[in-house]
Coordinates of C-alpha atoms and ligand atoms in Angstrom, one line a residue:
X28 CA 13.6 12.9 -11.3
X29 CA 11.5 11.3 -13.8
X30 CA 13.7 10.5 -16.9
X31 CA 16.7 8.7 -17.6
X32 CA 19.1 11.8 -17.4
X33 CA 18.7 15.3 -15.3
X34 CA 21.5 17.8 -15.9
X35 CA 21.9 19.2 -12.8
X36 CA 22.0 15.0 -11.1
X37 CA 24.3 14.0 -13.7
X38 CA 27.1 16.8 -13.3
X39 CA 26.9 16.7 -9.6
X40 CA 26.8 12.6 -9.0
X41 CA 26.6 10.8 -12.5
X42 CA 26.9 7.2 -10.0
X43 CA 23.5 8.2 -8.4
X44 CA 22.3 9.7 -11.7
X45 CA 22.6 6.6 -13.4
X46 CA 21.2 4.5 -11.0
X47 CA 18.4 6.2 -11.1
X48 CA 18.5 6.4 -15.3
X49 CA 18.3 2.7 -14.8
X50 CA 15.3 2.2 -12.3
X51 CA 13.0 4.6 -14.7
X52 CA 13.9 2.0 -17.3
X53 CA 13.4 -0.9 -14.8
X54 CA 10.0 0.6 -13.8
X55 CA 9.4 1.5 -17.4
X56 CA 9.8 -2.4 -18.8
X57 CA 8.4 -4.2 -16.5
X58 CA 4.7 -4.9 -15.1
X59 CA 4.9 -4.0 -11.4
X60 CA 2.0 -6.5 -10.1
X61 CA 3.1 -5.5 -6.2
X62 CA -0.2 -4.4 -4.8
X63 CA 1.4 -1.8 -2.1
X64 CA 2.8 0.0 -5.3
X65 CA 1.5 2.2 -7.7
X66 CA 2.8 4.9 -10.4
X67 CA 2.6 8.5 -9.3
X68 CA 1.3 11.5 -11.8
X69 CA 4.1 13.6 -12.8
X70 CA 2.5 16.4 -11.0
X71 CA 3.1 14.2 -7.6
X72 CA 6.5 13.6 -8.8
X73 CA 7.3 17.5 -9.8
X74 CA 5.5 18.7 -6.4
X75 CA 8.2 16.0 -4.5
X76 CA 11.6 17.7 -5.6
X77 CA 10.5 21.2 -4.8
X78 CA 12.6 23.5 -2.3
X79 CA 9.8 22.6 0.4
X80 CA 12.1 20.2 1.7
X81 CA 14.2 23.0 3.0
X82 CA 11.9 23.9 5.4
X83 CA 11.5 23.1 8.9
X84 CA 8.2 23.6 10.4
X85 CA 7.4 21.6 13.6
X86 CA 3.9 22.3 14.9
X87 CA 0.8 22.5 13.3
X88 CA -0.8 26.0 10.6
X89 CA -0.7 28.8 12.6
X90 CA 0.8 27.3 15.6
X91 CA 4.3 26.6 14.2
X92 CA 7.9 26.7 16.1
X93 CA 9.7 28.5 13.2
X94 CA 9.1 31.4 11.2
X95 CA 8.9 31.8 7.9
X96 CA 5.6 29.8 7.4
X97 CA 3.5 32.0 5.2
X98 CA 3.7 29.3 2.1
X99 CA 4.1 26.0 4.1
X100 CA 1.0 26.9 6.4
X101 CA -1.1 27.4 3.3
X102 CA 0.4 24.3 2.0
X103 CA -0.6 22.0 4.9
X104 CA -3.9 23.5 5.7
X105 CA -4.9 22.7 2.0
X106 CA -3.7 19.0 2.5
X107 CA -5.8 18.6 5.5
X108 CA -8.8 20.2 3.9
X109 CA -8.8 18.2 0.9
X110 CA -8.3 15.0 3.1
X111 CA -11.3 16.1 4.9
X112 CA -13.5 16.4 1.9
X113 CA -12.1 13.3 0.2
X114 CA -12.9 11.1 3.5
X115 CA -15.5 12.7 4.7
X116 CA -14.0 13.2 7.9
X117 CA -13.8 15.9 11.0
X118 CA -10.1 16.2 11.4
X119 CA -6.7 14.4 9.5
X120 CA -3.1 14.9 10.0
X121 CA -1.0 14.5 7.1
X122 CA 2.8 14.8 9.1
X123 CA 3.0 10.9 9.2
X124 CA 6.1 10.2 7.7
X125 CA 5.0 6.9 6.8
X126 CA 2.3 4.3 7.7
X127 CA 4.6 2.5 10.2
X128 CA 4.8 5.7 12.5
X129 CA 1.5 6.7 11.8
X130 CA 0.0 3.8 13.1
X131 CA 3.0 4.0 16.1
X132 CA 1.1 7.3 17.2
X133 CA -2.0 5.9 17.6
X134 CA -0.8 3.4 20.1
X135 CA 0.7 6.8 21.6
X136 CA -2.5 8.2 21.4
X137 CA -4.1 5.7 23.3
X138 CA -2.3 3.4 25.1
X139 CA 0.5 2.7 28.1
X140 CA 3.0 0.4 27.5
X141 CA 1.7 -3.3 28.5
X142 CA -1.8 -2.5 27.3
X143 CA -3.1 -5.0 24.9
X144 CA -3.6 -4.4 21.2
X145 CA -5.9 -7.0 18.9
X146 CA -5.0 -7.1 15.6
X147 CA -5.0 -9.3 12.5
X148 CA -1.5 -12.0 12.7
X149 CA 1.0 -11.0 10.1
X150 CA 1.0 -14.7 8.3
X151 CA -2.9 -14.3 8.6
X152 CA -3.1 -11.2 6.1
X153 CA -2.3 -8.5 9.0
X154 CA 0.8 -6.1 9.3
X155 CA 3.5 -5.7 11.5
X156 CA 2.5 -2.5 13.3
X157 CA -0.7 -4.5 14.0
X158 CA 0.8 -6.1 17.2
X159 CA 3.2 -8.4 15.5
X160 CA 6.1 -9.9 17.5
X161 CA 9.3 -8.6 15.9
X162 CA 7.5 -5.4 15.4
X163 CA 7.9 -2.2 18.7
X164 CA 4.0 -2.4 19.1
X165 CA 4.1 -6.3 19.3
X166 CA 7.1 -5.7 22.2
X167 CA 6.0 -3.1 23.8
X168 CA 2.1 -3.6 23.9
X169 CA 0.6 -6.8 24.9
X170 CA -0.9 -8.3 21.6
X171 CA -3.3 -10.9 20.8
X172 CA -4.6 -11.8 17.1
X173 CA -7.3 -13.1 15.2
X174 CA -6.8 -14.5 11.7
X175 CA -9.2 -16.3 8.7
X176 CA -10.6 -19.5 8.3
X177 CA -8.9 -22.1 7.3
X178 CA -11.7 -23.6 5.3
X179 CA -12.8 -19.5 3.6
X180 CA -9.6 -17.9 3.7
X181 CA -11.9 -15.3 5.3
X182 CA -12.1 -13.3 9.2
X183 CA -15.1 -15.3 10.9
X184 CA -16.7 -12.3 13.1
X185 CA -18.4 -14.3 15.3
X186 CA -14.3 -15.0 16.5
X187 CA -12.8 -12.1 16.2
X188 CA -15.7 -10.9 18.8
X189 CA -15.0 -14.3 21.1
X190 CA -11.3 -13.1 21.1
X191 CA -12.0 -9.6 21.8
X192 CA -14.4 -10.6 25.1
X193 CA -12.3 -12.9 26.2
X194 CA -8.7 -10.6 26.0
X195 CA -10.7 -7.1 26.5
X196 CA -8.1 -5.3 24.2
X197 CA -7.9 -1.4 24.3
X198 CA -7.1 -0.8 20.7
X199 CA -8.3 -3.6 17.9
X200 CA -6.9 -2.9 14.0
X201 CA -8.7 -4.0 11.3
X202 CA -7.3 -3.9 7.4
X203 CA -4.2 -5.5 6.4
X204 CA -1.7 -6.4 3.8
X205 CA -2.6 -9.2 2.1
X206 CA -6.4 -9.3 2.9
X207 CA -8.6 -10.0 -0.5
X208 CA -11.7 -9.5 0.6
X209 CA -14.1 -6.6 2.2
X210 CA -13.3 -5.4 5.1
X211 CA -16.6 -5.2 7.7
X212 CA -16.2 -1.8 9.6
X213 CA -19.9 -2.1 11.2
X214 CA -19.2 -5.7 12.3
X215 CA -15.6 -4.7 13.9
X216 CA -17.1 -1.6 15.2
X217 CA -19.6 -3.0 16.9
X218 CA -17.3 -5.2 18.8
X219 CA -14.9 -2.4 20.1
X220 CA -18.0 -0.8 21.0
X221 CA -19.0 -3.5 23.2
X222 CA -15.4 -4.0 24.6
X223 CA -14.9 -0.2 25.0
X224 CA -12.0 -0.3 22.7
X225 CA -10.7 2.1 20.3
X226 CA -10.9 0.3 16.7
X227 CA -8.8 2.1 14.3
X228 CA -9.3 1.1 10.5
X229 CA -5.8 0.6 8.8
X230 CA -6.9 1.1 5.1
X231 CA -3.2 1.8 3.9
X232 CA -4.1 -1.0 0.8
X233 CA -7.7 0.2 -0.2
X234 CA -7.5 4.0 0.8
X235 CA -7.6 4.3 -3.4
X236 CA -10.7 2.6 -3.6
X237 CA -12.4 3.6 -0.6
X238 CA -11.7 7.6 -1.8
X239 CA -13.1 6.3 -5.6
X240 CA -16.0 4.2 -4.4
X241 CA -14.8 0.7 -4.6
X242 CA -14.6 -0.3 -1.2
X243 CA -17.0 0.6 1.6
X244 CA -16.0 3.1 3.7
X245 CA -14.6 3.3 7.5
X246 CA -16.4 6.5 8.2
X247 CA -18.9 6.6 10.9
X248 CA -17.7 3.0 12.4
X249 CA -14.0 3.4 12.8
X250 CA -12.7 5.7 15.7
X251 CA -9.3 6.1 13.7
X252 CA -8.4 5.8 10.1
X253 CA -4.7 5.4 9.3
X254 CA -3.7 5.5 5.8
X255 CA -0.3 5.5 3.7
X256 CA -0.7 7.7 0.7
X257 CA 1.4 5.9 -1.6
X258 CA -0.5 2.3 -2.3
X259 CA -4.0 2.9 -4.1
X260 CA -4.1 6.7 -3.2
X261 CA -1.4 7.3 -5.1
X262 CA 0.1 9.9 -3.8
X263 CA 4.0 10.3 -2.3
X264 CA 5.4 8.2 0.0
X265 CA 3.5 9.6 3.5
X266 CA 0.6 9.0 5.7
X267 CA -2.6 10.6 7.3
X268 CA -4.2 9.9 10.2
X269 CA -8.1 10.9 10.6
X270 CA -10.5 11.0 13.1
X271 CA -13.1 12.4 14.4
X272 CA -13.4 15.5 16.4
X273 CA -13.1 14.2 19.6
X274 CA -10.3 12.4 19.1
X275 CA -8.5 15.2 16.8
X276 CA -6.5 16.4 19.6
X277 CA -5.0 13.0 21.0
X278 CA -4.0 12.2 17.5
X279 CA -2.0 15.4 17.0
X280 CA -0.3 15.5 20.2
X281 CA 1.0 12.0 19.7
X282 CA 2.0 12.8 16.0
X283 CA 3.6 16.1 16.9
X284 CA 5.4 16.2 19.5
X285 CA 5.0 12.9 20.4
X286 CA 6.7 11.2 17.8
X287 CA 8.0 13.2 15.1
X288 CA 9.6 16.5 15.0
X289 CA 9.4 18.3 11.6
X290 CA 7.1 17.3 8.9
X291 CA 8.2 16.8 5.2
X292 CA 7.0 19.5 3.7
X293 CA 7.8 18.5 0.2
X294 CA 5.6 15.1 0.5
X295 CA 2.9 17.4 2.5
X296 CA 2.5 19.4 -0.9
X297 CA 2.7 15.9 -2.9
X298 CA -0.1 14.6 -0.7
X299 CA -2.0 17.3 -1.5
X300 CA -2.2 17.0 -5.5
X301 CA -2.8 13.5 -5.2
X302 CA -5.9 14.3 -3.0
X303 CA -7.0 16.7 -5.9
X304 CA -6.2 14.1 -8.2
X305 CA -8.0 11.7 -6.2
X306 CA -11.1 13.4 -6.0
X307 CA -11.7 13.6 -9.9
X308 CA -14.5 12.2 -11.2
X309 CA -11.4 9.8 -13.7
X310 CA -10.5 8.6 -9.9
X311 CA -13.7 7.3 -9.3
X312 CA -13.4 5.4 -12.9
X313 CA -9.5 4.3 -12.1
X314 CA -10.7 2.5 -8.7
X315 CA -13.7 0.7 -10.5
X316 CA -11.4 -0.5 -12.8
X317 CA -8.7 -1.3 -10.4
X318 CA -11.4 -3.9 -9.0
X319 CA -12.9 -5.4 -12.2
X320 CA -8.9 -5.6 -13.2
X321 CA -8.2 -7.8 -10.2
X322 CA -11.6 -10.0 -10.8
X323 CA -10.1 -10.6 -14.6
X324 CA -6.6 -11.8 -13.0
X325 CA -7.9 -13.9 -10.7
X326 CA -10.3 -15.5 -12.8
X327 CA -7.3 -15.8 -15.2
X328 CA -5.1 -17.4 -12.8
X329 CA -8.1 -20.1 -11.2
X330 CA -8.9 -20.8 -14.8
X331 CA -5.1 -21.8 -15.2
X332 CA -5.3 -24.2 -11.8
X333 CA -3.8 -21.9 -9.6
X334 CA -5.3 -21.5 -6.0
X335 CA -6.6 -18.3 -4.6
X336 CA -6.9 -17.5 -0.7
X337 CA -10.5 -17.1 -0.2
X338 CA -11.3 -18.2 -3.6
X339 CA -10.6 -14.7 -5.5
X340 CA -11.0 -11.1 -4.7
X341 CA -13.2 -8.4 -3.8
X342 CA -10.5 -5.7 -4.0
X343 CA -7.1 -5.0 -5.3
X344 CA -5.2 -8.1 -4.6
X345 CA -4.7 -11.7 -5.4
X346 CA -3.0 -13.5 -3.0
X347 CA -2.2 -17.2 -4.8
X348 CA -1.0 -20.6 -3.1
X349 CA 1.3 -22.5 -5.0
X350 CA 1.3 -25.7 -3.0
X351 CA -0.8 -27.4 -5.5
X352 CA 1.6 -26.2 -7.6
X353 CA 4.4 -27.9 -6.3
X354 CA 6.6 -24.8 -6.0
X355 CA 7.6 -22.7 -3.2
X356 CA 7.0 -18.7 -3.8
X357 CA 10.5 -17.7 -3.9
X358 CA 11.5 -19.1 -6.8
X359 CA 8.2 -18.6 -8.6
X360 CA 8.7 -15.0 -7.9
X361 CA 12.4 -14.7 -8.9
X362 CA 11.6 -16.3 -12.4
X363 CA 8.4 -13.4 -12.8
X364 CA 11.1 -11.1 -12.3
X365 CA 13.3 -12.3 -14.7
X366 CA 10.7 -12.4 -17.2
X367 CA 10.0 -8.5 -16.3
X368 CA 6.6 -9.6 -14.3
X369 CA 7.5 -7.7 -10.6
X370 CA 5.4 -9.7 -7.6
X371 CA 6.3 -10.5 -3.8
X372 CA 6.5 -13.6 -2.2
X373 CA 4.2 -14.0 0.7
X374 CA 3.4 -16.3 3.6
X375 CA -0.6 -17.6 2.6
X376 CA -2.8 -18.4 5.8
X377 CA -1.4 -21.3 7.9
X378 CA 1.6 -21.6 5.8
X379 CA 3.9 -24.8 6.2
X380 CA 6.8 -23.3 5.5
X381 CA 9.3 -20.3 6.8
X382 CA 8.3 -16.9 6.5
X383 CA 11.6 -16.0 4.1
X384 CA 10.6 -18.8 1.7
X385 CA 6.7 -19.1 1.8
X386 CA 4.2 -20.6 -0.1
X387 CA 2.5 -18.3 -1.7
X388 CA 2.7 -14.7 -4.6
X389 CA 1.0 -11.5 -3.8
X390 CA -0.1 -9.8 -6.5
X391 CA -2.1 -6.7 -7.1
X392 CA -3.5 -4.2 -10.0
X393 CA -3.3 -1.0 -8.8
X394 CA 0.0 -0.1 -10.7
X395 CA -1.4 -1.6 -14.5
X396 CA -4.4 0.1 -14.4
X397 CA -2.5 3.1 -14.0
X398 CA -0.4 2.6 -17.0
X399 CA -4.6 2.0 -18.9
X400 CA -4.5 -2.3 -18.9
X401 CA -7.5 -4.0 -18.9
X402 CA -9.0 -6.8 -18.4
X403 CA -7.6 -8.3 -22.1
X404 CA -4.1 -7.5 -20.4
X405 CA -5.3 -9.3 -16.7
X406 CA -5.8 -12.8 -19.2
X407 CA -2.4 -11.9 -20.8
X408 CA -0.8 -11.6 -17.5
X409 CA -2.6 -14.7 -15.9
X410 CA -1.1 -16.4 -19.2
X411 CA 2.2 -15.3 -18.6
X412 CA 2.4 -16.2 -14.7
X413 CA 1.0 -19.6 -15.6
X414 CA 3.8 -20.4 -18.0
X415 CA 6.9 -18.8 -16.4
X416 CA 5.6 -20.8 -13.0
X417 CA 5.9 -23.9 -15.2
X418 CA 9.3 -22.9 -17.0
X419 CA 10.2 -22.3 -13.4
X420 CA 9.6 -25.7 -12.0
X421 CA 11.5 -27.4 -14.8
X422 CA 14.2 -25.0 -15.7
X423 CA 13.3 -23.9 -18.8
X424 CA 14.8 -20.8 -19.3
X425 CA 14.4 -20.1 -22.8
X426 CA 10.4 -19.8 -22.3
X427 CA 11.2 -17.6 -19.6
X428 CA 13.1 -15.3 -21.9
X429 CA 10.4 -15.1 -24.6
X430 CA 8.0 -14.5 -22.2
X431 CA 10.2 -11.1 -20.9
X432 CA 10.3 -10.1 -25.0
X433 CA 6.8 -10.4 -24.6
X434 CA 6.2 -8.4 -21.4
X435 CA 8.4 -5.7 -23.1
X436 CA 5.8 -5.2 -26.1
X437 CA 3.3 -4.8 -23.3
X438 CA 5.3 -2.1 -21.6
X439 CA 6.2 -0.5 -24.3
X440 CA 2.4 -0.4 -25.5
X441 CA 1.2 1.2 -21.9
X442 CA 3.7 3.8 -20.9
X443 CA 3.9 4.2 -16.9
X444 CA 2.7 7.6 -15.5
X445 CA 5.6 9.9 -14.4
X446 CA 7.9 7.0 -16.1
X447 CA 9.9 9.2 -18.6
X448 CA 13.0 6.5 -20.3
X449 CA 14.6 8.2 -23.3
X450 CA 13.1 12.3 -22.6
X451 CA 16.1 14.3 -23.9
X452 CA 17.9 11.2 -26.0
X453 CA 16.6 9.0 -28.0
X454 CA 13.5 7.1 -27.0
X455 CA 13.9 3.7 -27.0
X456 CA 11.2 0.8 -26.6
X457 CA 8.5 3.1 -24.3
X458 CA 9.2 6.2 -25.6
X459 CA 5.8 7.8 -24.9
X460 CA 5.7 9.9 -21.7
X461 CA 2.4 10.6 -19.9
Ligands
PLP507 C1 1.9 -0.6 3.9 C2 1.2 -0.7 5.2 C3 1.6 -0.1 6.4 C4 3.0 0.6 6.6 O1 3.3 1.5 5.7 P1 4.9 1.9 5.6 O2 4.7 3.2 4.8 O3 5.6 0.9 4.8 O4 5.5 2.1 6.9 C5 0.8 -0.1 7.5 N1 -0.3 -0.8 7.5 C6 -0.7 -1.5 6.4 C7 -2.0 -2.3 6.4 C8 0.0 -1.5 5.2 O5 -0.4 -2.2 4.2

């Protein structure tokens, strides 16, 4: 569903109808500054609620446990073909149902329980599935970490390699959540190459700009590539794993049947057109501008005082420390919302405070430079943040309120992709649909 009303929704469940009715117009009014998120096309959207999801097709094209394949085999086979060509890569899967148990097969793939896993710590930038305490992998694997400098806000090499002799892991992750900066796949490579480990490069952030260009690619260095499809990419909620050939059939087993029974057929064939989308030559031009976007918010925000973890960004994402600012990031972040601007809270590297109320905002531009902002919006943004941060801090709720009339001109000036408020009644404030 993509507008504010569906016939066939409304008659059946008008609760569920309306609740979603009122996140198209959340999504349409505010600016969603989350960097895992993004807008899908409508095409994604329209390939999502398609009768595929009434199929169950466990296995893999042509080697399937059901009948009645002849559409869904197609389906899949073009996924993993246009994954291929997009990457660059021998082999991808594209059952994960999501990043979390994509990344759980690879630990499948290659590991006992016990072994030891290196990853990047989750306060440091890394994710959960990385090796993380609370997380399965960080319980049932043995995990050690590496993090960023104090000093750069940036992995030190030279360390992570100390670490990785020293604990001789069998898998290392590279990539994170909350990482600004480059990733070095040769550097990391090299180092599982030298330990004998597998290194598998979580790009579930950057796959967008990796695909368009932006980032420098995994191919060639990494022995596994996980990816969501949702963040950058742009696709449907899912993930892909990909690999080279060797490994092709140790990724598939642990996928299927290790793991998962039947894949989602519906977000297969979502996958799919945002891989065909992705491999336009206007992809190439969104991820550039995805980048020089984030350079203009940052530079917006250090121009304002604010501190940036390593200084600024390379990528998608500004990760900002509000110490100086003498405010925690929960309560910066709930006053964004309620002037329409949608961030996280986030710990910031050797946070002094608790993990449910850190330090530090998380922001990204993936999702405005879908809807076309530039870098004019980024300083209008940066603006923004700067004086609901303040109105925060004192209480003034009044600024905060003009700044969300504000915010709504925006919106209303930049209609979201797929974002469809007021199709079939009246539009209101965004009432173009793209
Ligand atoms: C988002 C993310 C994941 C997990 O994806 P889910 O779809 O939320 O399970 C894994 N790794 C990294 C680096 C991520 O950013």
């Amino acid at each position: 569903m993509t507008r504010e009303s569906d016939p066939a929704l409304s008659a059946t469940d008008p609760e569920i109808a309306g609740l979603i009715g009122a996140e198209v117009r959340r999504q349409a009014d505010t600016v969603k500054l989350i960097p895992s998120e993004n807008y899908v096309s409508r095409a994604v959207l329209e390939a999502t609620g398609t009768v595929l999801t009434n199929k169950y097709s466990e296995g893999y094209p042509g080697r399937r446990y059901y009948e009645g394949q002849q559409v869904i085999d197609q389906i899949e086979t073009i996924a993993v073909e246009r994954a291929k060509a997009l990457f660059g890569v021998d082999h991808a899967n594209v059952q994960p149902y999501s990043g979390s148990p994509a990344n759980l097969a690879v630990y499948l793939a290659f590991l006992k329980p016990g072994e030891k896993v290196l990853g990047m710590a989750l306060p440091m930038g890394g994710h959960l599935t990385h090796g993380w305490s609370v997380s399965a992998t960080g319980t049932w694997f043995s995990s050690v970490r590496y993090g960023v400098e104090q000093e750069t806000g940036r992995v030190d090499m030279d360390k992570v390699r100390e670490i990785a002799l020293a604990e001789r892991p069998r898998l290392i992750f590279c990539g994170g959540t909350a990482v600004p900066r480059i990733i070095d796949f040769p550097a990391f490579a090299s180092i599982a190459r030298e330990v004998d480990a597998v290194l598998v490069a979580d790009i579930a952030h950057i796959a967008g700009l990796i695909a368009g260009g932006a980032h420098p690619s995994p191919v060639g260095h990494a022995d596994v590539i996980s990816t969501t499809t949702h963040k950058t990419l742009r696709g449907p909620r899912g993930a892909m794993l990909m690999c080279d050939a060797a490994h092709a059939k140790a990724i598939d087993k642990a996928v299927f049947p290790g793991l998962q029974g039947g894949p989602h057929n519906h977000t297969t064939a979502a996958i799919a057109v945002a891989l065909k989308e992705a491999a336009a030559p206007e992809f190439r031009a969104y991820a550039a501008a995805i980048v020089a976007n984030a350079k203009a918010l940052a530079e917006g925000l250090s121009s304002r005082g604010f501190d940036l973890v390593s200084g600024g960004t390379d990528n998608h994402l500004v990760l900002i420390d509000l110490t100086s600012k003498d405010i925690a990031g929960k309560p910066a972040a709930k006053a964004l919302d309620r002037a329409g601007l949608e961030t996280n809270y986030n710990t910031v590297p050797f946070d002094t405070r608790k993990p449910f109320d850190p330090s530090g905002i998380r922001i990204g531009t993936p999702a405005v430079t879908s809807r076309g902002m530039g870098p004019a919006e980024m300083d209008q943004i940066a603006g923004w943040f700067d004086e609901v941060v303040g109105a925060a801090k004192t209480g003034d709720e009044d600024t905060i309120e003009r700044v969300r009339k504000e915010v709504l001109e925006l919106t209303s000036a930049f209609p979201a992709p797929g974002v469809c408020p007021g199709v079939g009644r009246t539009p209101r404030l965004s009432g173009r649909c793209r």
